[in-house]
Steps between C-alpha positions, in 0.01 A plus 500: 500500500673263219706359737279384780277365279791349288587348825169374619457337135844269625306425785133382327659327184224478194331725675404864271510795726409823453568793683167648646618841636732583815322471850790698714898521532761684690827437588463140600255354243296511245184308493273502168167286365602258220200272296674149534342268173544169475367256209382242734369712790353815338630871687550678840628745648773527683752724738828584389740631780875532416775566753753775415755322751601198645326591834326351742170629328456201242591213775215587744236600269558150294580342835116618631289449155685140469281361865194708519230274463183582314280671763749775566415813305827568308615391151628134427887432421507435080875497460798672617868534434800650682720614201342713431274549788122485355203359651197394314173519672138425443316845446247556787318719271372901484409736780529732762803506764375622894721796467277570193164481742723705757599812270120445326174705654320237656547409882292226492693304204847587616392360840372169341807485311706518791303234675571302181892540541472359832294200384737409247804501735307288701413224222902545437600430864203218571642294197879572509525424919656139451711608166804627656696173414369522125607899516808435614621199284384727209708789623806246504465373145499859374768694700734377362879517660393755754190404727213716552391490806087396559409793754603852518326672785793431732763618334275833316400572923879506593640661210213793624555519851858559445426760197206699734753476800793643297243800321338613779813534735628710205143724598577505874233185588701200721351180384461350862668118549132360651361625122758341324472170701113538432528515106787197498188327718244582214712338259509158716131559591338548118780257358429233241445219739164589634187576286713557207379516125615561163513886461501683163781757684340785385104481482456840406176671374596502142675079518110388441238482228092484584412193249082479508501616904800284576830653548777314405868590617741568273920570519679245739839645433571557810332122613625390826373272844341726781259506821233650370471774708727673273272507182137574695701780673502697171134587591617680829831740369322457246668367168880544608712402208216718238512806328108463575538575877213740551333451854202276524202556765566245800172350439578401136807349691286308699239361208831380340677339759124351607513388100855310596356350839186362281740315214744362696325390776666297781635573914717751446370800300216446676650542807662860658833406480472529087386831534794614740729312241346726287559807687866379560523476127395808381740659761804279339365671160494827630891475596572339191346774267606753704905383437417470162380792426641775762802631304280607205259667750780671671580635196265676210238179556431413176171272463567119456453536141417676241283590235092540476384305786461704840696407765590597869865602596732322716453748823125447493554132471787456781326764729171275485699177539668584810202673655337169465829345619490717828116351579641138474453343882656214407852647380513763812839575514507540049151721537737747771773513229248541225329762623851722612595423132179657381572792725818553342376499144189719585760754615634529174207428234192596733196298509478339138142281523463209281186529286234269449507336178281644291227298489423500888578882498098590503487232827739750684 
């Protein structure tokens, strides 16, 4: 606690701060509340988020925060230094995450606040579609001797294919070349040069705070340049990097993604091909969760974390992903493999169902 305030006080000089109580950590970062007083421009509050290594973490977040402009809903760039990586923020303020709404009681406000995500990454992508120049110079000036490269997708698509290839011929599944040829396609089709946006990399259910009915995104660690396919398709898995991955009804789906249409406006999410991008997408997802996370399910499946907050297992998850994966027209030759892979697995763990999350349970 001493030290990343000790740190941020190097960073806001005359400035008094005073630590205001730790918001979360794990084994990445910390991030806590400090009271920031100056003499000649009274107090406020601000975010505290220290880097426990030299990663890649502190260079996109301060990268992102450093060009959004004032009409995105996300937290303003204060200060920030690389040794040792901490980023000061402006404090969005108090309240309730949409994984809060989604583990509450209440259908109806879990569905609103899941309409709400999908407004906000819409504000994000309307006003960051011409700053990839601004996101990349402000990569460069903070990576330092080894570049960091602007968009992942790519490169996180390949590194799966070959991972779900090499796992499921180890179950008995061939990974047929026309599926392989059709995921190295999805990477060129949803690539960074067409309707491409600043992403937060992992807009999770939890990465968000509901600020008077707004809800503000928060944690751009993992800050990078993509179509935006690949963040609206975290409605459809749905939420495919969360712990909070509890199924959603298709029709609070579709109010969302109608939310996204509404705010961003313009040809092409209007238009079908966005929602076969979207489709494509949440297929891409599917084979990228599924390499993540199919060793651990193969073995005891252990949840994706721990502690009091319910979660569902890795075999419900990957089971739901590629039966969605197998429905995907537009990936014919990845649905085939997806749904022999599911066969597979169902062989050996049975039919595990993904729950609803608990607020839309009483919907079901």
């Amino acid at each position: 606690m001493d030290d990343a305030l000790e740190h941020a006080r190097r960073l806001l000089p005359g400035a008094h701060l005073e630590d205001a109580g730790r918001l979360r950590g794990g084994d990445r970062s910390e991030v806590r509340r400090a009271l920031v007083r100056r003499d000649d421009a009274g107090e406020m509050s601000v975010i505290v988020k220290r880097f426990f290594s030299a990663g890649e973490g502190w260079a996109r977040e301060s990268a992102a925060l450093s060009v959004l402009s004032d009409d995105v809903p996300g937290p303003r760039l204060i200060a920030a230094a690389p040794e040792p990586p901490v980023v000061v923020m402006s404090d969005v303020g108090w309240g309730a995450s949409v994984a809060d709404a989604l583990l509450g009681a209440d259908p109806d406000l879990a569905a609103e606040a899941v309409a709400r995500w999908a407004g906000a990454i819409a504000r994000l992508h309307r006003a960051t579609l011409d700053s990839h120049p601004a996101f990349v110079a402000a990569l460069d000036e903070r990576s330092g001797d080894l570049p960091i490269i602007d968009q992942l997708m790519s490169v996180m698509l390949e590194d799966a294919t070959r991972s779900i290839a090499e796992q499921a011929a180890n179950l008995g599944v061939a990974t047929p070349s026309a599926a392989l040829d059709e995921l190295r396609g999805l990477a060129r089709r949803l690539d960074a040069d067409g309707p491409a946006a600043i992403s937060p990399g992992d807009a999770c259910p939890d990465n968000n705070v509901d600020v008077g009915g707004q809800l503000v995104l928060v944690d751009f660690e993992g800050a990078q340049w993509r179509h935006v396919a690949w963040d609206v398709a975290y409605l459809r898995v749905p939420w495919p990097t969360c712990w909070c991955s509890w199924r959603m009804p298709d029709q609070i789906a579709d109010r969302a993604l109608a939310r996204y249409r509404k705010e961003t406006g313009g040809p092409y999410v209007a238009g079908p091909e966005f929602e076969k991008d979207v489709a494509r997408a949440a297929t891409g997802w599917a084979v990228i969760s599924t390499a993540w996370f199919l060793t651990n399910a193969m073995a005891d499946d252990p949840p994706p974390m721990t502690g009091e907050r319910p979660t569902p297992t890795r075999r419900a998850m990957i089971l739901h992903r590629l039966g969605g994966a197998a429905r995907c027209g537009e990936l014919p030759a990845v649905a085939r493999f997806a749904a022999d892979l599911r066969a597979t697995l169902v062989q050996s763990w049975g039919e595990v169902p993904l729950a609803y999350a608990p607020a839309f349970a009483p919907l079901t």
